[in-house]
């Protein structure tokens, strides 16, 4: 099947595919496509390695148990699915610095990794504060016409456009 | 209805396997859409590459029509998230800044790792864990204060306007399709 070896599909075809996938997750598993809670669960599991059962004293982990669940497997699957698609299209490559980043900030590994780490901290913190991310709110919540998700999705882009503007038009 | 029961039962028996399978399809699609790439995501936030918006809007239209049809038929239940201005505006803006600085989001970073991107694996992933851990550490302090500010709960727009679902679904789908057609026509 040639089509699976292509590097990119039309964004509309991909979007329609993701929309249809959301029908299936609702119908079969009764769950929306979402990702960010799994990172909080993993964070709890890592904390448990160091602090043992004391992690369960935290209110947050009583609500969000540090364990593998349906969504955690979904996120693992995303990595596997992207890996398969990348392999089939000859696009799998170990890369430290994205080219857009390099064009503005140079080829320093340390600078990119430190920025990615910092961005990750904001992303992880904000996803838990806002109870969802680009998939949970941005796709699954908006398609259910949830008020919370439309507000979140708009704020994701306001924050994101501001940060990208600051990095690329002010700092760079 | 019988079919749905059979589906639901299969799903309950092997929820983790279904999650993994759906994830593989999701990740495959994300990669084919190009959105496992920093350049595409930040290109969207710099307003020079509108791939992310095209993928998201097509997914929303398709998903919405199917999910609301299945809801009308009684096959599925919605699960809108409860929200408040404190949760969604503040959390959304913090998330957005992280989105722009990291250049991946929680779903696409998993795809980026599968794609081989090491800034995602070595920088972004531990960052997200730290950020989620920090929130877990302060959660008891914000739960009954700022997170409750401007609380509106788990309402949807049809619920908010007290109208039939389709009174909101059809115009929303139409507007999104028109936006996509306009973007395509104007070469965006």
mmCIF file of C-alpha atoms in Angstrom:
data_model
loop_
_atom_site.group_PDB
_atom_site.id
_atom_site.type_symbol
_atom_site.label_atom_id
_atom_site.label_comp_id
_atom_site.label_asym_id
_atom_site.label_seq_id
_atom_site.Cartn_x
_atom_site.Cartn_y
_atom_site.Cartn_z
ATOM 1 C CA UNK A 1 0.000 0.000 0.000
ATOM 2 C CA UNK A 2 1.795 3.044 -1.373
ATOM 3 C CA UNK A 3 -0.293 5.446 0.661
ATOM 4 C CA UNK A 4 1.200 4.266 3.970
ATOM 5 C CA UNK A 5 4.688 5.063 2.693
ATOM 6 C CA UNK A 6 3.839 8.674 1.958
ATOM 7 C CA UNK A 7 5.418 11.195 4.295
ATOM 8 C CA UNK A 8 2.388 13.450 4.593
ATOM 9 C CA UNK A 9 -1.303 13.111 4.014
ATOM 10 C CA UNK A 10 -3.707 15.972 3.433
ATOM 11 C CA UNK A 11 -4.400 17.666 6.785
ATOM 12 C CA UNK A 12 -8.125 17.332 6.011
ATOM 13 C CA UNK A 13 -7.822 13.565 5.504
ATOM 14 C CA UNK A 14 -5.899 13.295 8.771
ATOM 15 C CA UNK A 15 -8.441 15.446 10.629
ATOM 16 C CA UNK A 16 -11.372 13.425 9.271
ATOM 17 C CA UNK A 17 -9.514 10.251 10.315
ATOM 18 C CA UNK A 18 -9.017 11.576 13.853
ATOM 19 C CA UNK A 19 -12.686 12.614 14.014
ATOM 20 C CA UNK A 20 -13.769 9.116 12.952
ATOM 21 C CA UNK A 21 -11.363 7.602 15.472
ATOM 22 C CA UNK A 22 -13.121 9.630 18.174
ATOM 23 C CA UNK A 23 -16.442 8.006 17.150
ATOM 24 C CA UNK A 24 -14.870 4.617 17.823
ATOM 25 C CA UNK A 25 -13.343 5.542 21.176
ATOM 26 C CA UNK A 26 -16.717 6.872 22.354
ATOM 27 C CA UNK A 27 -18.636 3.892 20.990
ATOM 28 C CA UNK A 28 -16.302 1.087 22.036
ATOM 29 C CA UNK A 29 -14.517 2.410 25.116
ATOM 30 C CA UNK A 30 -16.905 5.179 26.175
ATOM 31 C CA UNK A 31 -13.936 7.538 26.335
ATOM 32 C CA UNK A 32 -12.704 10.603 24.444
ATOM 33 C CA UNK A 33 -9.251 10.920 22.884
ATOM 34 C CA UNK A 34 -7.129 12.663 25.519
ATOM 35 C CA UNK A 35 -3.524 12.586 26.688
ATOM 36 C CA UNK A 36 -2.372 14.818 29.492
ATOM 37 C CA UNK A 37 -3.741 12.971 32.556
ATOM 38 C CA UNK A 38 -1.420 10.081 31.675
ATOM 39 C CA UNK A 39 1.617 12.288 32.192
ATOM 40 C CA UNK A 40 0.361 13.166 35.680
ATOM 41 C CA UNK A 41 -0.139 9.454 36.430
ATOM 42 C CA UNK A 42 3.407 8.708 35.265
ATOM 43 C CA UNK A 43 4.719 11.580 37.353
ATOM 44 C CA UNK A 44 2.941 10.008 40.351
ATOM 45 C CA UNK A 45 4.420 6.594 39.528
ATOM 46 C CA UNK A 46 7.916 8.115 39.391
ATOM 47 C CA UNK A 47 7.306 9.902 42.703
ATOM 48 C CA UNK A 48 6.144 6.589 44.157
ATOM 49 C CA UNK A 49 9.522 5.050 43.267
ATOM 50 C CA UNK A 50 11.174 7.576 45.588
ATOM 51 C CA UNK A 51 8.580 8.169 48.275
ATOM 52 C CA UNK A 52 6.650 4.904 48.287
ATOM 53 C CA UNK A 53 3.036 4.899 49.430
ATOM 54 C CA UNK A 54 3.359 8.428 50.823
ATOM 55 C CA UNK A 55 2.487 9.607 47.320
ATOM 56 C CA UNK A 56 -1.114 8.569 48.024
ATOM 57 C CA UNK A 57 -1.282 11.190 50.792
ATOM 58 C CA UNK A 58 -1.416 13.854 48.115
ATOM 59 C CA UNK A 59 -4.978 14.913 47.396
ATOM 60 C CA UNK A 60 -4.272 15.024 43.680
ATOM 61 C CA UNK A 61 -3.181 11.388 43.491
ATOM 62 C CA UNK A 62 -6.284 10.281 45.380
ATOM 63 C CA UNK A 63 -8.278 11.779 42.520
ATOM 64 C CA UNK A 64 -5.851 10.759 39.757
ATOM 65 C CA UNK A 65 -4.365 7.394 40.745
ATOM 66 C CA UNK A 66 -0.747 6.829 39.713
ATOM 67 C CA UNK A 67 -1.373 3.757 37.573
ATOM 68 C CA UNK A 68 -1.648 2.582 33.989
ATOM 69 C CA UNK A 69 -5.147 2.992 32.533
ATOM 70 C CA UNK A 70 -6.878 3.157 29.129
ATOM 71 C CA UNK A 71 -5.609 6.647 28.349
ATOM 72 C CA UNK A 72 -2.062 5.782 29.436
ATOM 73 C CA UNK A 73 -2.087 2.947 26.895
ATOM 74 C CA UNK A 74 -3.489 5.365 24.313
ATOM 75 C CA UNK A 75 -0.484 7.677 24.803
ATOM 76 C CA UNK A 76 1.914 4.736 24.564
ATOM 77 C CA UNK A 77 0.091 3.758 21.373
ATOM 78 C CA UNK A 78 0.574 7.267 19.934
ATOM 79 C CA UNK A 79 4.356 6.842 20.192
ATOM 80 C CA UNK A 80 4.154 3.388 18.575
ATOM 81 C CA UNK A 81 1.801 4.559 15.800
ATOM 82 C CA UNK A 82 3.972 7.557 14.963
ATOM 83 C CA UNK A 83 7.031 5.275 14.980
ATOM 84 C CA UNK A 84 5.356 2.877 12.513
ATOM 85 C CA UNK A 85 4.292 5.710 10.209
ATOM 86 C CA UNK A 86 7.751 7.316 10.412
ATOM 87 C CA UNK A 87 9.461 4.010 9.590
ATOM 88 C CA UNK A 88 7.133 3.302 6.649
ATOM 89 C CA UNK A 89 7.796 6.734 5.177
ATOM 90 C CA UNK A 90 11.545 6.749 5.874
ATOM 91 C CA UNK A 91 11.098 9.667 8.270
ATOM 92 C CA UNK A 92 12.381 8.071 11.494
ATOM 93 C CA UNK A 93 15.496 9.902 12.559
ATOM 94 C CA UNK A 94 17.198 10.775 15.829
ATOM 95 C CA UNK A 95 17.142 14.566 15.825
ATOM 96 C CA UNK A 96 18.123 16.909 18.670
ATOM 97 C CA UNK A 97 17.404 20.301 17.135
ATOM 98 C CA UNK A 98 14.334 21.134 14.993
ATOM 99 C CA UNK A 99 15.352 23.131 11.901
ATOM 100 C CA UNK A 100 13.079 26.103 12.656
ATOM 101 C CA UNK A 101 14.639 26.356 16.112
ATOM 102 C CA UNK A 102 18.163 26.081 14.680
ATOM 103 C CA UNK A 103 17.496 28.856 12.159
ATOM 104 C CA UNK A 104 16.730 31.275 15.001
ATOM 105 C CA UNK A 105 18.704 30.018 18.002
ATOM 106 C CA UNK A 106 21.609 27.988 16.599
ATOM 107 C CA UNK A 107 22.678 24.380 17.058
ATOM 108 C CA UNK A 108 23.333 24.299 20.818
ATOM 109 C CA UNK A 109 21.885 21.068 22.255
ATOM 110 C CA UNK A 110 21.897 22.499 25.748
ATOM 111 C CA UNK A 111 19.889 25.604 24.837
ATOM 112 C CA UNK A 112 17.216 23.589 23.017
ATOM 113 C CA UNK A 113 16.985 20.953 25.773
ATOM 114 C CA UNK A 114 16.782 23.549 28.562
ATOM 115 C CA UNK A 115 14.038 25.426 26.675
ATOM 116 C CA UNK A 116 12.149 22.209 25.934
ATOM 117 C CA UNK A 117 12.369 21.245 29.615
ATOM 118 C CA UNK A 118 11.088 24.649 30.711
ATOM 119 C CA UNK A 119 8.283 24.552 28.134
ATOM 120 C CA UNK A 120 7.424 21.047 29.316
ATOM 121 C CA UNK A 121 7.110 22.259 32.925
ATOM 122 C CA UNK A 122 4.626 24.958 31.861
ATOM 123 C CA UNK A 123 2.790 22.487 29.625
ATOM 124 C CA UNK A 124 2.482 19.803 32.322
ATOM 125 C CA UNK A 125 1.511 22.299 35.008
ATOM 126 C CA UNK A 126 -0.979 24.112 32.770
ATOM 127 C CA UNK A 127 -2.534 20.874 31.508
ATOM 128 C CA UNK A 128 -3.294 19.797 35.078
ATOM 129 C CA UNK A 129 -4.445 23.248 36.173
ATOM 130 C CA UNK A 130 -6.725 23.466 33.142
ATOM 131 C CA UNK A 131 -7.722 19.772 33.311
ATOM 132 C CA UNK A 132 -6.904 19.002 29.693
ATOM 133 C CA UNK A 133 -4.692 19.492 26.690
ATOM 134 C CA UNK A 134 -4.867 19.958 22.935
ATOM 135 C CA UNK A 135 -6.461 16.528 22.482
ATOM 136 C CA UNK A 136 -8.734 16.327 25.564
ATOM 137 C CA UNK A 137 -9.982 19.914 25.338
ATOM 138 C CA UNK A 138 -8.799 20.983 21.878
ATOM 139 C CA UNK A 139 -10.356 18.115 19.911
ATOM 140 C CA UNK A 140 -12.504 15.865 22.117
ATOM 141 C CA UNK A 141 -13.988 18.618 24.269
ATOM 142 C CA UNK A 142 -14.660 21.078 21.466
ATOM 143 C CA UNK A 143 -16.334 18.401 19.326
ATOM 144 C CA UNK A 144 -18.707 17.733 22.232
ATOM 145 C CA UNK A 145 -19.363 21.501 22.280
ATOM 146 C CA UNK A 146 -18.221 21.698 25.902
ATOM 147 C CA UNK A 147 -18.020 25.300 27.111
ATOM 148 C CA UNK A 148 -14.924 24.541 29.249
ATOM 149 C CA UNK A 149 -13.070 23.102 26.265
ATOM 150 C CA UNK A 150 -13.779 25.959 23.856
ATOM 151 C CA UNK A 151 -12.483 28.461 26.432
ATOM 152 C CA UNK A 152 -9.409 26.292 27.020
ATOM 153 C CA UNK A 153 -8.720 25.781 23.316
ATOM 154 C CA UNK A 154 -8.843 29.522 22.628
ATOM 155 C CA UNK A 155 -6.522 30.177 25.588
ATOM 156 C CA UNK A 156 -4.075 27.474 24.371
ATOM 157 C CA UNK A 157 -3.652 29.390 21.134
ATOM 158 C CA UNK A 158 -3.494 32.817 22.782
ATOM 159 C CA UNK A 159 -0.735 31.581 25.113
ATOM 160 C CA UNK A 160 1.012 29.658 22.346
ATOM 161 C CA UNK A 161 0.959 32.478 19.804
ATOM 162 C CA UNK A 162 2.242 34.881 22.471
ATOM 163 C CA UNK A 163 5.110 32.553 23.481
ATOM 164 C CA UNK A 164 6.108 31.859 19.852
ATOM 165 C CA UNK A 165 6.016 35.584 19.052
ATOM 166 C CA UNK A 166 8.140 36.364 22.117
ATOM 167 C CA UNK A 167 10.706 33.688 21.198
ATOM 168 C CA UNK A 168 10.940 34.342 17.475
ATOM 169 C CA UNK A 169 10.230 38.046 17.127
ATOM 170 C CA UNK A 170 11.492 39.557 20.374
ATOM 171 C CA UNK A 171 14.212 37.307 21.827
ATOM 172 C CA UNK A 172 15.674 35.847 18.608
ATOM 173 C CA UNK B 1 -28.811 -1.090 20.160
ATOM 174 C CA UNK B 2 -27.807 -4.768 20.406
ATOM 175 C CA UNK B 3 -24.709 -4.032 18.397
ATOM 176 C CA UNK B 4 -23.741 -1.259 20.750
ATOM 177 C CA UNK B 5 -24.050 -3.578 23.761
ATOM 178 C CA UNK B 6 -21.747 -6.089 22.095
ATOM 179 C CA UNK B 7 -19.251 -3.330 21.338
ATOM 180 C CA UNK B 8 -19.409 -1.921 24.838
ATOM 181 C CA UNK B 9 -18.874 -5.357 26.360
ATOM 182 C CA UNK B 10 -15.853 -6.039 24.203
ATOM 183 C CA UNK B 11 -14.510 -2.661 25.245
ATOM 184 C CA UNK B 12 -14.972 -3.367 28.932
ATOM 185 C CA UNK B 13 -13.237 -6.715 28.704
ATOM 186 C CA UNK B 14 -10.073 -5.363 27.207
ATOM 187 C CA UNK B 15 -10.000 -1.623 27.879
ATOM 188 C CA UNK B 16 -6.226 -1.380 27.937
ATOM 189 C CA UNK B 17 -5.779 -3.204 24.629
ATOM 190 C CA UNK B 18 -8.409 -0.990 22.987
ATOM 191 C CA UNK B 19 -6.616 2.067 24.365
ATOM 192 C CA UNK B 20 -3.335 0.857 22.875
ATOM 193 C CA UNK B 21 -4.934 0.095 19.503
ATOM 194 C CA UNK B 22 -6.703 3.459 19.273
ATOM 195 C CA UNK B 23 -3.456 5.137 20.318
ATOM 196 C CA UNK B 24 -1.534 3.436 17.508
ATOM 197 C CA UNK B 25 -4.083 4.715 14.969
ATOM 198 C CA UNK B 26 -4.008 8.185 16.551
ATOM 199 C CA UNK B 27 -0.200 8.321 16.483
ATOM 200 C CA UNK B 28 -0.117 7.061 12.895
ATOM 201 C CA UNK B 29 -2.516 9.829 11.850
ATOM 202 C CA UNK B 30 -0.659 12.518 13.826
ATOM 203 C CA UNK B 31 2.575 11.606 12.064
ATOM 204 C CA UNK B 32 0.918 11.536 8.627
ATOM 205 C CA UNK B 33 -0.494 14.969 9.410
ATOM 206 C CA UNK B 34 2.996 16.282 10.158
ATOM 207 C CA UNK B 35 1.972 17.429 13.623
ATOM 208 C CA UNK B 36 4.587 15.347 15.435
ATOM 209 C CA UNK B 37 7.045 17.970 14.174
ATOM 210 C CA UNK B 38 8.172 21.052 16.086
ATOM 211 C CA UNK B 39 8.443 23.071 12.868
ATOM 212 C CA UNK B 40 4.789 22.420 11.969
ATOM 213 C CA UNK B 41 3.430 23.189 15.452
ATOM 214 C CA UNK B 42 5.505 26.336 16.000
ATOM 215 C CA UNK B 43 4.828 27.285 12.358
ATOM 216 C CA UNK B 44 1.143 27.350 13.304
ATOM 217 C CA UNK B 45 1.777 29.485 16.391
ATOM 218 C CA UNK B 46 3.860 31.885 14.244
ATOM 219 C CA UNK B 47 0.898 31.903 11.821
ATOM 220 C CA UNK B 48 3.001 30.801 8.848
ATOM 221 C CA UNK B 49 1.789 27.165 8.525
ATOM 222 C CA UNK B 50 -1.866 26.360 9.201
ATOM 223 C CA UNK B 51 -1.610 22.566 9.202
ATOM 224 C CA UNK B 52 -2.462 22.241 12.905
ATOM 225 C CA UNK B 53 -5.632 24.308 12.529
ATOM 226 C CA UNK B 54 -6.715 22.367 9.429
ATOM 227 C CA UNK B 55 -6.229 19.019 11.185
ATOM 228 C CA UNK B 56 -8.010 20.176 14.343
ATOM 229 C CA UNK B 57 -10.971 21.828 12.619
ATOM 230 C CA UNK B 58 -11.559 18.828 10.303
ATOM 231 C CA UNK B 59 -11.369 16.496 13.307
ATOM 232 C CA UNK B 60 -13.829 18.669 15.257
ATOM 233 C CA UNK B 61 -16.406 18.808 12.429
ATOM 234 C CA UNK B 62 -16.183 15.079 11.693
ATOM 235 C CA UNK B 63 -16.139 14.084 15.331
ATOM 236 C CA UNK B 64 -18.970 16.421 16.302
ATOM 237 C CA UNK B 65 -21.371 15.250 13.569
ATOM 238 C CA UNK B 66 -20.758 11.569 14.378
ATOM 239 C CA UNK B 67 -20.804 11.893 18.154
ATOM 240 C CA UNK B 68 -23.995 13.983 18.179
ATOM 241 C CA UNK B 69 -25.653 11.570 15.733
ATOM 242 C CA UNK B 70 -24.745 8.660 18.017
ATOM 243 C CA UNK B 71 -25.934 10.662 21.035
ATOM 244 C CA UNK B 72 -29.276 11.332 19.305
ATOM 245 C CA UNK B 73 -29.556 7.591 18.585
ATOM 246 C CA UNK B 74 -28.788 6.843 22.238
ATOM 247 C CA UNK B 75 -25.556 4.969 21.458
ATOM 248 C CA UNK B 76 -23.105 7.135 23.368
ATOM 249 C CA UNK B 77 -23.053 9.508 26.323
ATOM 250 C CA UNK B 78 -21.153 12.768 26.221
ATOM 251 C CA UNK B 79 -18.468 13.467 28.809
ATOM 252 C CA UNK B 80 -17.917 17.246 28.767
ATOM 253 C CA UNK B 81 -15.352 18.368 31.329
ATOM 254 C CA UNK B 82 -16.409 20.532 34.217
ATOM 255 C CA UNK B 83 -14.855 23.965 34.089
ATOM 256 C CA UNK B 84 -14.493 27.439 35.523
ATOM 257 C CA UNK B 85 -12.804 30.625 34.395
ATOM 258 C CA UNK B 86 -10.077 29.909 37.002
ATOM 259 C CA UNK B 87 -9.472 26.466 35.535
ATOM 260 C CA UNK B 88 -9.851 27.066 31.829
ATOM 261 C CA UNK B 89 -8.542 30.599 31.313
ATOM 262 C CA UNK B 90 -5.553 30.441 33.676
ATOM 263 C CA UNK B 91 -4.747 26.778 32.972
ATOM 264 C CA UNK B 92 -5.245 27.311 29.252
ATOM 265 C CA UNK B 93 -2.896 30.307 29.129
ATOM 266 C CA UNK B 94 -0.169 28.531 31.158
ATOM 267 C CA UNK B 95 -0.551 25.492 28.914
ATOM 268 C CA UNK B 96 -0.418 27.702 25.843
ATOM 269 C CA UNK B 97 2.870 29.290 26.899
ATOM 270 C CA UNK B 98 4.300 25.808 27.434
ATOM 271 C CA UNK B 99 2.920 24.753 24.044
ATOM 272 C CA UNK B 100 4.763 27.635 22.333
ATOM 273 C CA UNK B 101 8.021 27.230 24.261
ATOM 274 C CA UNK B 102 8.229 23.431 23.971
ATOM 275 C CA UNK B 103 6.691 23.198 20.498
ATOM 276 C CA UNK B 104 4.843 19.973 21.265
ATOM 277 C CA UNK B 105 1.728 19.166 23.302
ATOM 278 C CA UNK B 106 1.120 16.059 25.440
ATOM 279 C CA UNK B 107 -0.322 13.986 22.569
ATOM 280 C CA UNK B 108 2.036 15.152 19.857
ATOM 281 C CA UNK B 109 5.106 14.810 22.093
ATOM 282 C CA UNK B 110 4.397 11.071 22.334
ATOM 283 C CA UNK B 111 4.266 11.090 18.523
ATOM 284 C CA UNK B 112 7.444 13.189 18.328
ATOM 285 C CA UNK B 113 9.248 10.629 20.501
ATOM 286 C CA UNK B 114 8.051 7.875 18.132
ATOM 287 C CA UNK B 115 9.348 10.013 15.271
ATOM 288 C CA UNK B 116 12.816 10.017 16.901
ATOM 289 C CA UNK B 117 12.941 13.593 18.172
ATOM 290 C CA UNK B 118 15.310 13.694 21.114
ATOM 291 C CA UNK B 119 14.461 17.213 22.318
ATOM 292 C CA UNK B 120 10.991 15.774 22.981
ATOM 293 C CA UNK B 121 12.295 12.680 24.780
ATOM 294 C CA UNK B 122 15.147 14.214 26.791
ATOM 295 C CA UNK B 123 13.830 17.763 27.330
ATOM 296 C CA UNK B 124 10.069 18.002 26.989
ATOM 297 C CA UNK B 125 8.954 14.698 28.498
ATOM 298 C CA UNK B 126 10.705 15.071 31.883
ATOM 299 C CA UNK B 127 9.560 18.711 31.872
ATOM 300 C CA UNK B 128 5.912 17.647 31.597
ATOM 301 C CA UNK B 129 6.367 15.151 34.425
ATOM 302 C CA UNK B 130 7.904 17.867 36.614
ATOM 303 C CA UNK B 131 5.109 20.322 35.750
ATOM 304 C CA UNK B 132 2.402 17.744 36.495
ATOM 305 C CA UNK B 133 4.182 16.866 39.761
ATOM 306 C CA UNK B 134 4.342 20.538 40.758
ATOM 307 C CA UNK B 135 0.611 20.884 40.180
ATOM 308 C CA UNK B 136 -0.066 17.764 42.270
ATOM 309 C CA UNK B 137 2.000 19.375 45.047
ATOM 310 C CA UNK B 138 -0.038 22.596 45.087
ATOM 311 C CA UNK B 139 -3.442 21.125 44.176
ATOM 312 C CA UNK B 140 -4.760 21.146 47.779
ATOM 313 C CA UNK B 141 -4.004 24.876 47.975
ATOM 314 C CA UNK B 142 -5.857 25.900 44.803
ATOM 315 C CA UNK B 143 -8.712 23.396 44.689
ATOM 316 C CA UNK B 144 -11.199 25.365 46.749
ATOM 317 C CA UNK B 145 -9.966 28.818 45.804
ATOM 318 C CA UNK B 146 -8.859 29.947 42.396
ATOM 319 C CA UNK B 147 -10.011 26.779 40.598
ATOM 320 C CA UNK B 148 -13.585 27.496 41.707
ATOM 321 C CA UNK B 149 -13.559 31.116 40.478
ATOM 322 C CA UNK B 150 -16.195 31.623 37.802
ATOM 323 C CA UNK B 151 -17.421 28.033 38.040
ATOM 324 C CA UNK B 152 -19.860 26.936 35.319
ATOM 325 C CA UNK B 153 -19.618 23.142 35.456
ATOM 326 C CA UNK B 154 -19.834 20.546 32.715
ATOM 327 C CA UNK B 155 -22.215 22.343 30.393
ATOM 328 C CA UNK B 156 -22.232 22.233 26.604
ATOM 329 C CA UNK B 157 -23.351 25.082 24.348
ATOM 330 C CA UNK B 158 -26.707 23.422 23.512
ATOM 331 C CA UNK B 159 -27.256 23.055 27.286
ATOM 332 C CA UNK B 160 -26.206 26.626 27.959
ATOM 333 C CA UNK B 161 -28.596 28.014 25.323
ATOM 334 C CA UNK B 162 -31.280 25.461 26.285
ATOM 335 C CA UNK B 163 -31.817 24.398 22.672
ATOM 336 C CA UNK B 164 -31.870 21.131 20.752
ATOM 337 C CA UNK B 165 -28.317 19.860 20.102
ATOM 338 C CA UNK B 166 -28.640 20.208 16.338
ATOM 339 C CA UNK B 167 -29.495 23.903 16.598
ATOM 340 C CA UNK B 168 -25.862 24.394 17.647
ATOM 341 C CA UNK B 169 -24.235 21.475 15.810
ATOM 342 C CA UNK B 170 -25.380 22.391 12.289
ATOM 343 C CA UNK B 171 -24.356 26.094 12.370
ATOM 344 C CA UNK B 172 -21.044 25.257 14.095
ATOM 345 C CA UNK B 173 -20.224 22.607 11.485
ATOM 346 C CA UNK B 174 -21.220 24.991 8.689
ATOM 347 C CA UNK B 175 -19.065 27.831 10.022
ATOM 348 C CA UNK B 176 -16.031 25.557 10.470
ATOM 349 C CA UNK B 177 -16.383 24.160 6.929
ATOM 350 C CA UNK B 178 -16.712 27.706 5.553
ATOM 351 C CA UNK B 179 -13.563 28.755 7.436
ATOM 352 C CA UNK B 180 -11.672 25.791 5.955
ATOM 353 C CA UNK B 181 -12.936 26.558 2.429
ATOM 354 C CA UNK B 182 -11.980 30.214 2.872
ATOM 355 C CA UNK B 183 -8.491 29.245 4.134
ATOM 356 C CA UNK B 184 -7.981 26.954 1.152
ATOM 357 C CA UNK B 185 -9.237 29.581 -1.350
ATOM 358 C CA UNK B 186 -7.000 32.293 0.063
ATOM 359 C CA UNK B 187 -3.991 29.978 -0.053
ATOM 360 C CA UNK B 188 -3.477 29.812 3.711
#
